[in-house]
XYZ file of C-alpha atoms in Angstrom:
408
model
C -122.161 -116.625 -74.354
C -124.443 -114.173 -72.977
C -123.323 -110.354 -72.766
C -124.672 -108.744 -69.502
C -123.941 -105.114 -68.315
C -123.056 -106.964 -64.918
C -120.821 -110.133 -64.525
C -121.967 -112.666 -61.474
C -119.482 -113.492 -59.411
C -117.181 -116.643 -59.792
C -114.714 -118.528 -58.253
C -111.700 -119.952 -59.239
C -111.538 -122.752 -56.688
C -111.458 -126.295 -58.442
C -115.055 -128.054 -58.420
C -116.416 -128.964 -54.601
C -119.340 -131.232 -54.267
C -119.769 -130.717 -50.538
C -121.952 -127.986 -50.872
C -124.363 -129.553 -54.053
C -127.301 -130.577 -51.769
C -128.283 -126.833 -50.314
C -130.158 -126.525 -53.519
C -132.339 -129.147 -55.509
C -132.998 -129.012 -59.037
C -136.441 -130.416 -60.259
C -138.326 -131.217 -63.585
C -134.970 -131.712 -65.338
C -135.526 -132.986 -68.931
C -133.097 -135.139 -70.604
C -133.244 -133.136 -73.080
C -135.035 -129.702 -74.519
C -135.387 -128.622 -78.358
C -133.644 -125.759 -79.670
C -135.465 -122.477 -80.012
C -137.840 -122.341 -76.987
C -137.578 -120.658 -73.675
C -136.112 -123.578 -70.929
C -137.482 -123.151 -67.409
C -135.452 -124.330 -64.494
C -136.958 -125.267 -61.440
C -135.485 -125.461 -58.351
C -135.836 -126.063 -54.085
C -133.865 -124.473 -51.404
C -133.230 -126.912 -48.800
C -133.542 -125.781 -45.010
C -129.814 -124.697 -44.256
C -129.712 -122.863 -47.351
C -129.858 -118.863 -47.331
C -130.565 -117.284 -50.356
C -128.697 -113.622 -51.170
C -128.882 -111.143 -53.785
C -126.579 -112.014 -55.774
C -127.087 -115.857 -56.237
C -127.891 -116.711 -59.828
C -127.936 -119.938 -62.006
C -126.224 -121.054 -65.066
C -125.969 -123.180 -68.317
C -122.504 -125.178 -67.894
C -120.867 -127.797 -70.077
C -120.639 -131.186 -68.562
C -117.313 -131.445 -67.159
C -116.611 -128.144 -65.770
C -114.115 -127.009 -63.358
C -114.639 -123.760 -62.229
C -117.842 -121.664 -61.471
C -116.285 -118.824 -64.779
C -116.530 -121.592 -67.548
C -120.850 -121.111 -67.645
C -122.263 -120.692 -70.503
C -125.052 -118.291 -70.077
C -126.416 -117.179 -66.121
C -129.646 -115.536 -65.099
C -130.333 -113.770 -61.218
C -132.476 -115.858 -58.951
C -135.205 -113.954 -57.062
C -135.411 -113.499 -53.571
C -138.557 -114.921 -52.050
C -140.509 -112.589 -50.199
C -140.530 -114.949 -46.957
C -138.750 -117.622 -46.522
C -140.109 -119.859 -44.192
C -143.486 -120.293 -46.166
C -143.530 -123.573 -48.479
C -143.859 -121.512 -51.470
C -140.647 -119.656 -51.148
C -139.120 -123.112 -51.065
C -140.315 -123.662 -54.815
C -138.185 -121.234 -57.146
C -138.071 -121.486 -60.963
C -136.213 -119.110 -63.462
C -136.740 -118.802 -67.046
C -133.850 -118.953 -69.614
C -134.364 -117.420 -72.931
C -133.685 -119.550 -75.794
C -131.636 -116.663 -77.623
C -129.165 -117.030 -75.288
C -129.221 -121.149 -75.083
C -126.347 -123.309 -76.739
C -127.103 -124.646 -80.476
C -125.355 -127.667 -80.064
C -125.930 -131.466 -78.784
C -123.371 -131.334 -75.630
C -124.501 -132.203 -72.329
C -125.449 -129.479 -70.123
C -126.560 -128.705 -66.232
C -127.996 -126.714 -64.182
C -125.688 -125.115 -61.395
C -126.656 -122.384 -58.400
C -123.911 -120.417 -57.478
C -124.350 -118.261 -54.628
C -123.258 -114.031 -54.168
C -119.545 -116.002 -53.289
C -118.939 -117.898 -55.996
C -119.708 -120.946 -54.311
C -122.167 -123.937 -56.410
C -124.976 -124.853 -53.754
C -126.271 -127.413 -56.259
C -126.101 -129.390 -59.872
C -128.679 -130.654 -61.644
C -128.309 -134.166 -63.558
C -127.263 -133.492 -67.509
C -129.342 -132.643 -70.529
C -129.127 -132.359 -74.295
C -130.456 -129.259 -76.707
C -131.864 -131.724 -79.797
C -135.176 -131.597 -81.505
C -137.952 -134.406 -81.435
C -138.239 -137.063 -79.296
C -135.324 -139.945 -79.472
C -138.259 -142.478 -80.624
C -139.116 -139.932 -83.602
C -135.792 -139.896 -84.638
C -134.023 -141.996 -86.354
C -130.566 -141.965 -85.652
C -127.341 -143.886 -87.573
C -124.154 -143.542 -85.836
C -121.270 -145.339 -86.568
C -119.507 -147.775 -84.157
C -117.193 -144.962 -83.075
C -120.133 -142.715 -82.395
C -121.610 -145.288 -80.056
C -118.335 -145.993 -78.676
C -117.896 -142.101 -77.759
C -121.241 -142.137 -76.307
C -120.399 -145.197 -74.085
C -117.406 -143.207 -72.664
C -119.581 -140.392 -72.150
C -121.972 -142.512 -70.559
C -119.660 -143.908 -68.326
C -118.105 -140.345 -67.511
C -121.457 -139.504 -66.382
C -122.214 -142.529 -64.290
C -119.478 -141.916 -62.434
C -119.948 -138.164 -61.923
C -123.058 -138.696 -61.136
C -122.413 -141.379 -58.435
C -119.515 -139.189 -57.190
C -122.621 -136.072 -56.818
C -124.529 -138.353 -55.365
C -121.853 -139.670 -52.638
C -121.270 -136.370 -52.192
C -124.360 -135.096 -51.390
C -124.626 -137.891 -48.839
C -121.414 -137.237 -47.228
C -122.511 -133.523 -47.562
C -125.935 -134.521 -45.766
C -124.633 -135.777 -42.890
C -122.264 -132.715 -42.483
C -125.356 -130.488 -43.096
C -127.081 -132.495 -40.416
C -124.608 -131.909 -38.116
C -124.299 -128.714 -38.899
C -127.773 -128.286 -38.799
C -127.897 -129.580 -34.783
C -125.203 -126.967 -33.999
C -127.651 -124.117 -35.637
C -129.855 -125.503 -33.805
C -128.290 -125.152 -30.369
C -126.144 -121.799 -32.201
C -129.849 -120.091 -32.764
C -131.360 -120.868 -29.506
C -127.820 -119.225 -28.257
C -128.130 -116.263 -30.558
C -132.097 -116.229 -29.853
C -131.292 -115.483 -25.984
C -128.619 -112.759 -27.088
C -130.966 -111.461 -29.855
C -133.268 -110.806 -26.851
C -129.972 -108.979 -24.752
C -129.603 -107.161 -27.999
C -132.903 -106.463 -28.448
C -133.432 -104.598 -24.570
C -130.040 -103.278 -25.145
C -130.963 -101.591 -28.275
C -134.546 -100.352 -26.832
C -132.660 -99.161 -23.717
C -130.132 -97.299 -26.563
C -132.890 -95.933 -28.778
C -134.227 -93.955 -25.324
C -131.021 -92.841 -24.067
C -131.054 -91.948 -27.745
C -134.130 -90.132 -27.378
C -132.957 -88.378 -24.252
C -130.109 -87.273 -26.115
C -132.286 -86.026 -29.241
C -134.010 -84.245 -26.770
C -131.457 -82.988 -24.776
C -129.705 -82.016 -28.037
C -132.973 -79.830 -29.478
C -132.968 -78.264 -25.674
C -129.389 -77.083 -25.923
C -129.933 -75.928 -29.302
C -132.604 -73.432 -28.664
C -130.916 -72.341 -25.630
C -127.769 -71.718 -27.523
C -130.249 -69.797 -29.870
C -131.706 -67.946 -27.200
C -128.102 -67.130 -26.078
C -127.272 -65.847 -29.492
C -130.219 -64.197 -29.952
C -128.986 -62.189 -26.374
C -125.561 -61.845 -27.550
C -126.723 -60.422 -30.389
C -128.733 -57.942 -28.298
C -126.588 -57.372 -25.767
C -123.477 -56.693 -28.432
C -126.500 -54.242 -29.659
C -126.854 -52.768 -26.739
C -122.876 -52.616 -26.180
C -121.913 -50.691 -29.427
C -125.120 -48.430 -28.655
C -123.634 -47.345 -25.149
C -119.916 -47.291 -27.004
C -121.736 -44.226 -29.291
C -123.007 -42.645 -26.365
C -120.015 -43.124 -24.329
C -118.051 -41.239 -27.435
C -120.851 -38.535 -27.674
C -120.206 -37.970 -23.802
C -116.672 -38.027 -24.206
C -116.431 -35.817 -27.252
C -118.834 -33.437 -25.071
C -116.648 -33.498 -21.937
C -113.537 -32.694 -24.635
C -115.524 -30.214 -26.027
C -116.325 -28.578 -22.637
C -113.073 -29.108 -20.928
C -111.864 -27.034 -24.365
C -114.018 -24.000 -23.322
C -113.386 -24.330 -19.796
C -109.868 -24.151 -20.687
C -110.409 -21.064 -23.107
C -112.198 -19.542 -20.494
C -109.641 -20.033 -17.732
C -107.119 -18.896 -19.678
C -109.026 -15.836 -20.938
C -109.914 -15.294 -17.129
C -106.543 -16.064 -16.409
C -105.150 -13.438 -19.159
C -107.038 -11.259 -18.329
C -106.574 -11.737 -14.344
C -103.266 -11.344 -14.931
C -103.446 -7.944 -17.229
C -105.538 -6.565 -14.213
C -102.777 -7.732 -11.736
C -100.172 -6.072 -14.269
C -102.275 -3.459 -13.878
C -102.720 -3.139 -10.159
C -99.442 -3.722 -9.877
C -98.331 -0.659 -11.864
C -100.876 1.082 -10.308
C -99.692 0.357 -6.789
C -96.071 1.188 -8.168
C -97.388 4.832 -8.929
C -99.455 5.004 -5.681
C -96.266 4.197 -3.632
C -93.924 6.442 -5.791
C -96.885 9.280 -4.573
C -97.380 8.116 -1.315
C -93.106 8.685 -1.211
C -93.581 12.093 -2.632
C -96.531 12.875 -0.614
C -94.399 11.613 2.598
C -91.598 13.472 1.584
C -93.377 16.548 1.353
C -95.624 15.870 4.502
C -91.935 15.507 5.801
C -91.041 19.192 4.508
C -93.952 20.846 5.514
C -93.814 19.280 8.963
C -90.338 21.128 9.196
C -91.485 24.749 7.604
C -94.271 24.261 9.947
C -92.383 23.884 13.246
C -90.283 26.648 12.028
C -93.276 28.619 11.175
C -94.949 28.297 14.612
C -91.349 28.590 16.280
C -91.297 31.926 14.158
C -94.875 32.975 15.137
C -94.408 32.649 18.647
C -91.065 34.259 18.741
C -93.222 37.338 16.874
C -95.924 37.180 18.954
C -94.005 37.497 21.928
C -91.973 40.207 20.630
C -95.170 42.218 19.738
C -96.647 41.006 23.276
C -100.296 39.256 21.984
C -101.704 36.755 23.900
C -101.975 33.043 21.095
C -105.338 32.584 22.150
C -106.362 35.835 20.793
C -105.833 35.255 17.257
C -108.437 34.077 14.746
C -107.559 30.760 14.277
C -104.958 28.639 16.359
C -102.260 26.819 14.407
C -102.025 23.574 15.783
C -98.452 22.671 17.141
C -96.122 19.724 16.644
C -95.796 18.900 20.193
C -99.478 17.791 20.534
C -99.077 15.066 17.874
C -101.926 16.425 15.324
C -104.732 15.337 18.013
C -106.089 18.799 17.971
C -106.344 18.960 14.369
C -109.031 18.055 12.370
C -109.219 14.545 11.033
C -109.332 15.285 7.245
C -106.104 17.581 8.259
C -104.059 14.740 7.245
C -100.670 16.470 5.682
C -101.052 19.460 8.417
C -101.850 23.071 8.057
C -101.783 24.031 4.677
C -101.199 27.507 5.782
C -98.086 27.119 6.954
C -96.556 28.096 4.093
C -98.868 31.208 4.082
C -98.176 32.395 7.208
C -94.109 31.729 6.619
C -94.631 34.524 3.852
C -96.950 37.008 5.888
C -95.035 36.610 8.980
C -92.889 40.061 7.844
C -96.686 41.654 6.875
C -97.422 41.255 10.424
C -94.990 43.006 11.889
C -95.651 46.123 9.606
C -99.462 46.143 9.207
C -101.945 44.459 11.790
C -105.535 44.878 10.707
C -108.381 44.895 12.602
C -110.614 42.030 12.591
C -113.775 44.287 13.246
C -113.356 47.354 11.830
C -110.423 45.775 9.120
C -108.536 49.367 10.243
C -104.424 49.113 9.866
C -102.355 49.109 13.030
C -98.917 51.082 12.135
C -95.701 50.754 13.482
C -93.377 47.643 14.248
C -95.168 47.354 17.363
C -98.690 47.028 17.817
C -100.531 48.314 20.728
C -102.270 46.449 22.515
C -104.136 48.908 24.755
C -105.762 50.307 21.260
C -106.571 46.529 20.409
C -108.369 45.735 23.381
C -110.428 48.560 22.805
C -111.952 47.133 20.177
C -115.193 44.799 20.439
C -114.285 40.801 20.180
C -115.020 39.851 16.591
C -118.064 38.255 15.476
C -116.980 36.370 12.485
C -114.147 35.111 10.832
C -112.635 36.190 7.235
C -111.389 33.670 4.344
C -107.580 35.387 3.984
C -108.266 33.938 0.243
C -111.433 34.589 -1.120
C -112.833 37.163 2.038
C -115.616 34.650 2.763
C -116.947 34.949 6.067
C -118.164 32.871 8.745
C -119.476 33.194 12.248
C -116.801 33.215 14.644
C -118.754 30.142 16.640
C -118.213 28.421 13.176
C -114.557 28.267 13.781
C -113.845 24.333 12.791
C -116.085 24.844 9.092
C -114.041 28.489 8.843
C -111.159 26.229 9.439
C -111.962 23.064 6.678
C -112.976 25.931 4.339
C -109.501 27.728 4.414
C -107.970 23.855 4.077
C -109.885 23.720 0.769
C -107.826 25.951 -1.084
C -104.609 24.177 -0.278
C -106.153 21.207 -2.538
């Protein structure tokens, strides 16, 4: 049997002769001599529909199944198969691959399903013609061939009733395709509208599609720019915030210098106000003292000066008293006469020695005389007790600040 890379498919359903009409076999020989090529011709009938895998073999007369074939070969689709021509089919069988011996042979189609679509009658491989040859057989031969021509008879009248029955069916059949294709001709239409009507809604959605895809790349392409643009204000917003740390920093440095050194000035102040007010104490203190010696100084003068009998007003300065409060001293006299203390300890001096503002002659005696004072001129200037300085007697209040000076 023939080896092929591919095996055509079989069946192996028991032999069926309702389907042997859907394909005639013409031009069959009785028989063909060994060692040529055999071509096998062939019609498709009407309600036959050739596939792909169809193909044709070589079986032995009385076969059962479409697997016991000798040798196959692929049939060829026709281009188109309403034309006449693609009615007519014919495939070649190589004579390698035919049998070598004298047993009766057909033709079969067997379509992609394993299914026979049609038989052709018998036929021998011999050589010569049967007139050529002559041929002695023995009684048993001829009754063997008898038999087989019997067996064939019958098979072939049981093919042919078949066929007929399998006419009518196709007939039948062939009315109901009829009405079937007219049906499916109306919904090939529907389909037809319904698939033009799909292919634009497809088209709207192709386009639709393409649409959205460049917008989502346009949206990408401003996400990209706007996460761009994001990280870029991110760095400045760090740059700002590591300047504002760096400048709250110094601002802090500085306040707290300022504030360091605000409060070594306040320490300062502070101690400095502590030794003004432990002097301004003192000072009060002693303003307190002198107050005293001086009330007992001027109690002490007057008490003199009455003794001795000289008029207050006649003196060369006036010592301000207590009683008038300090309002006829000068303003700069702020702690009082400084010559109070002066006068305490030349208070005896007086009562010995009285000199003469004029002349500067002595006056003895514990009392001084008046008469021999009034006979002297009024002065015209007034002497520094200190340092002699003079100064005209109309001068009196810069006399007075000048003899305040050397208390300081």
């Amino acid at each position: 049997m023939e080896e092929t890379v591919e095996d055509p498919p079989t069946s192996a359903v028991l032999l069926d002769h309702c389907h042997f009409s859907q394909v005639i076999f013409n031009s069959v020989e009785k028989f063909y001599v060994p060692g040529g090529d055999v071509t096998c011709y062939y019609t498709l009938t009407q309600q036959f529909i050739p596939r792909r895998k169809d193909w044709i073999g070589i079986f032995r007369v009385g076969w059962k199944t479409t697997r016991e074939y000798y040798t196959f070969m692929w049939v060829s689709l026709p281009v188109d198969l309403n034309s006449d021509s693609a009615k007519q089919q014919e495939v070649q069988f190589k004579a390698y691959y035919l049998p070598k011996d004298d047993e009766y042979y057909q033709f079969c189609y067997v379509d992609q399903d394993g299914v026979v679509r049609g038989a052709s009658i018998p036929f021998q491989f011999r050589p010569g013609n049967e007139e050529d040859i002559l041929v002695v057989t023995t009684q048993e031969e001829l009754e063997t061939l008898k038999s087989t021509a019997q067996k064939l008879e019958q098979e072939a009248k049981a093919q042919k009733d078949g066929w007929e029955t399998e006419l009518l069916q196709l007939k039948e059949q062939n009315q109901k395709m009829s009405s079937e294709n007219e049906k499916m001709g109306v919904r090939v239409e529907q389909l037809q509208a319904q698939l033009s009507t799909r292919e634009k809604e497809m088209e709207k959605l192709v386009q639709g599609d393409q649409d959205k895809q460049e917008q989502l790349e346009r949206l990408n392409k401003e996400n990209s720019q706007l996460l761009l643009t994001l990280t870029q204000q991110k760095e400045r917003q760090k740059k700002l915030e590591q300047t504002v740390e760096e400048m709250l920093k110094q601002e802090e440095t500085t306040t707290l210098k300022k504030q360091q050194a605000l409060k070594d000035e306040n320490a300062g102040l502070s101690r400095k106000l502590s030794e003004n007010k432990i002097i301004y104490d003192a000072l009060q203190k002693e303003k307190e003292r002198l107050e005293r010696e001086n009330d007992l100084l001027k109690r002490e003068n007057s008490r003199l000066l009455s003794y001795m009998g000289l008029d207050f007003d006649s003196l060369p300065y006036q010592v301000p008293t207590s009683d008038q409060g300090g309002a006829g001293q000068n303003p700069a006299l702020v702690y009082g006469n400084p010559y109070s203390g002066i006068q305490e300890s030349s208070a005896p001096s007086l009562l010995a020695v009285k000199k003469c503002p004029t002349c500067k002659s002595d006056f003895a005696g514990d009392i001084l005389d008046f008469t021999s004072e009034q006979q002297h001129p009024q002065p015209l200037c007034l002497s520094c007790p200190i340092c002699d300085k003079t100064f005209p007697a109309k001068e009196k209040q810069i006399f007075e600040d000048h003899v305040f000076c050397h208390s300081l």
